[in-house]
């Protein structure tokens, strides 16, 4: 026997027992986005490699070592998207969504691909829900994005389990001045820095600030402070953002070490973190990136957005809170223990119920089998009720309704087939 084929490492399946939670989270999130006037954009999973090199930047973890890049049959270099912002900007430019100072509030969700070391909350194929806004330069939209995420945590019962960290990283010029000072300071300690940070000292020094090495962090304690280098505009916008968050009672801490490694980021950066998921604690991360649209060939357009990791979000829900109602939960299991002559009657009755009750989840038993074995399946299905159509019942023009759970589990009553759609409607009216 040949070995069976397994899924690729770090690219797991989501099984039926998990997809209920995912569907619930996704529908709560997308409903919320809709209610704030955000529109969905659906983007391809594969893009030209150059798009990511030009947007994310050559000297980043993602581009240096995490991308799935390959040549297609036409010898073009393509990449499985590692994140969604680049494609979203590319599409917005290509389809002129940003012309004439248009504002856009967009969201997308789907799989992203990064060649990382798989562990809990870190996969090679993972899923993000991303939100991007374009054409608004002021901190009110930064605040809206943050409050939007906060509403989502509330609806998912997570508001006490994630903490908001915010920072401003100023303009590119301010950051460059800071970068010089930081490199001057750190060069004196070069040999004591962790390996990644030593490398970054030349390639991407700001990223050293969020190094996970304790030794590096202790060296950083006396490093220059980015906030001493900030331009006035960034400072004023940051004060405005904090004021709006205060007014809306959204708790946050300012973390001056919070940076995003990419040059196109500026001003506001933020992360929602939890301590319930070990090292993979960032559930949602975002910031302002006023430089990206022009970097990708457009006129300058201010932009700010965030992306959340859906695996981490679902793990967190499972860890700390009661999961939302499972949309796949069965309501009814329709048992058909009838001979062939009566079978069509039973199946027609089931369809009349569905027609009148589109939101009731019902399985109609297929494949025959004894009454007893079907009832076993009904019990196991998790449905709240069984409808039982045996030959005897069908002969009398009725079907039996039997609660499967709670203290009424024994009581069973016959319902006339014509009444079924209405009775089921009443039953689930609440
Ligand atoms: P990390 O520091 O955890 O690697 P990141 O800075 O690379 O995160 P972003 O690019 O900001 O992550 O992506 C936004 C969010 O997507 C993260 O906060 C996280 O929730 C999720 N995410 C990123 N990479 C992965 C991954 N490999 N597996 C699962 N979720 C991920
Ligand atoms: Mg990463």
Coordinates of N, CA and C and ligand atoms in Angstrom, one line a residue, residues 61-62 66 82-83 112-117 119-129 207 210 212 260 265 271-272 279-286 306-313, ligand 1:
X61 N 11.7 40.6 6.5 CA 11.6 39.2 6.7 C 10.8 38.6 5.6
X62 N 9.6 39.2 5.3 CA 8.7 38.6 4.3 C 9.4 38.4 3.0
X66 N 10.4 34.7 3.4 CA 9.1 34.1 3.7 C 8.2 33.9 2.4
X82 N 1.7 37.2 0.4 CA 2.0 37.1 1.9 C 1.1 38.0 2.7
X83 N 0.5 38.9 2.1 CA -0.4 39.9 2.8 C -1.3 40.5 1.8
X112 N -3.3 33.8 3.2 CA -2.0 34.4 2.9 C -1.0 33.4 3.1
X113 N 0.2 33.6 2.5 CA 1.2 32.5 2.5 C 2.5 33.0 2.9
X114 N 3.1 32.4 3.9 CA 4.5 32.8 4.3 C 5.2 31.6 4.7
X115 N 6.5 31.5 4.3 CA 7.3 30.3 4.6 C 7.9 30.6 6.0
X116 N 7.2 30.2 7.1 CA 7.6 30.4 8.4 C 7.7 29.1 9.1
X117 N 8.2 29.1 10.4 CA 8.2 27.9 11.2 C 6.9 27.7 11.8
X119 N 3.9 26.8 14.0 CA 3.6 26.5 15.4 C 2.2 27.1 15.7
X120 N 1.8 26.9 17.0 CA 0.4 27.4 17.3 C 0.3 28.9 17.0
X121 N -0.7 29.2 16.2 CA -0.9 30.6 15.8 C 0.1 31.1 14.7
X122 N 0.9 30.2 14.2 CA 1.8 30.6 13.1 C 1.8 29.5 12.0
X123 N 1.3 29.8 10.9 CA 1.1 28.8 9.8 C 1.8 29.4 8.5
X124 N 1.8 28.4 7.6 CA 2.4 28.9 6.3 C 1.3 29.3 5.3
X125 N 0.1 28.7 5.5 CA -1.1 29.3 4.9 C -2.0 29.7 6.1
X126 N -2.2 31.0 6.2 CA -3.1 31.5 7.2 C -4.1 32.4 6.6
X127 N -5.0 32.9 7.5 CA -6.1 33.8 6.9 C -6.1 35.1 7.6
X128 N -6.2 36.1 6.8 CA -6.3 37.5 7.3 C -7.7 38.1 6.9
X129 N -8.2 38.9 7.8 CA -9.2 39.9 7.4 C -8.5 41.2 7.4
X207 N 13.6 47.8 12.9 CA 13.0 46.6 13.3 C 13.7 46.0 14.5
X210 N 11.7 46.0 17.8 CA 10.8 45.0 18.3 C 11.4 43.6 18.3
X212 N 12.9 40.3 19.8 CA 12.3 39.5 20.9 C 13.4 39.0 21.8
X260 N 6.6 49.6 12.7 CA 6.4 48.7 11.6 C 7.7 48.8 10.8
X265 N 5.3 53.0 6.0 CA 4.5 53.4 7.1 C 4.9 54.7 7.7
X271 N -1.3 47.9 17.5 CA -1.5 46.4 17.6 C -2.4 46.1 18.7
X272 N -3.2 45.0 18.5 CA -4.0 44.4 19.5 C -3.3 43.2 19.9
X279 N 3.8 33.2 22.3 CA 4.6 34.1 21.5 C 3.8 34.7 20.4
X280 N 2.8 34.1 20.0 CA 2.0 34.6 18.8 C 0.9 35.5 19.3
X281 N 1.2 36.5 20.0 CA 0.3 37.3 20.8 C -0.4 38.4 20.0
X282 N 0.1 38.8 18.8 CA -0.5 39.9 18.1 C -1.7 39.3 17.2
X283 N -2.9 39.8 17.6 CA -4.1 39.3 16.9 C -4.4 40.2 15.7
X284 N -4.0 41.5 15.8 CA -4.4 42.5 14.8 C -3.4 43.6 14.8
X285 N -2.9 44.0 13.6 CA -1.9 45.0 13.5 C -2.2 45.9 12.4
X286 N -1.9 47.2 12.5 CA -2.1 48.1 11.5 C -1.4 49.4 11.6
X306 N -5.6 47.9 8.7 CA -5.1 46.9 9.6 C -5.4 45.5 9.0
X307 N -4.8 44.5 9.6 CA -5.1 43.1 9.2 C -5.1 42.3 10.5
X308 N -6.1 41.4 10.6 CA -6.1 40.6 11.8 C -5.9 39.1 11.3
X309 N -5.3 38.3 12.1 CA -5.1 36.9 11.8 C -6.2 36.1 12.3
X310 N -6.9 35.5 11.4 CA -8.2 34.8 11.8 C -7.9 33.5 12.6
X311 N -6.7 32.8 12.3 CA -6.4 31.7 13.2 C -6.2 32.1 14.6
X312 N -5.4 33.2 14.8 CA -5.2 33.6 16.2 C -6.5 34.0 16.9
X313 N -7.3 34.7 16.1 CA -8.6 35.2 16.6 C -9.5 34.0 17.1
Ligands
LIG1 P1 4.3 38.3 13.7 O1 5.2 39.3 14.4 O2 3.5 37.6 14.6 O3 5.1 37.5 12.7 P2 3.6 40.1 11.5 O4 4.1 41.4 12.0 O5 4.5 39.3 10.6 O6 3.3 39.2 12.8 P3 1.5 41.2 10.0 O7 2.2 41.1 8.7 O8 1.3 42.5 10.6 O9 2.1 40.2 11.0 O10 0.1 40.5 9.8 C1 -1.1 40.9 10.6 C2 -1.6 39.8 11.4 O11 -1.7 38.5 10.7 C3 -0.7 39.4 12.6 O12 -0.9 40.2 13.7 C4 -1.2 38.0 12.9 O13 -2.4 38.0 13.6 C5 -1.5 37.4 11.5 N1 -0.4 36.6 11.0 C6 0.8 37.1 10.5 N2 1.6 36.0 10.1 C7 0.9 34.9 10.5 C8 1.2 33.5 10.4 N3 2.3 33.0 9.8 N4 0.3 32.6 10.8 C9 -0.9 33.1 11.4 N5 -1.2 34.4 11.5 C10 -0.3 35.3 11.1

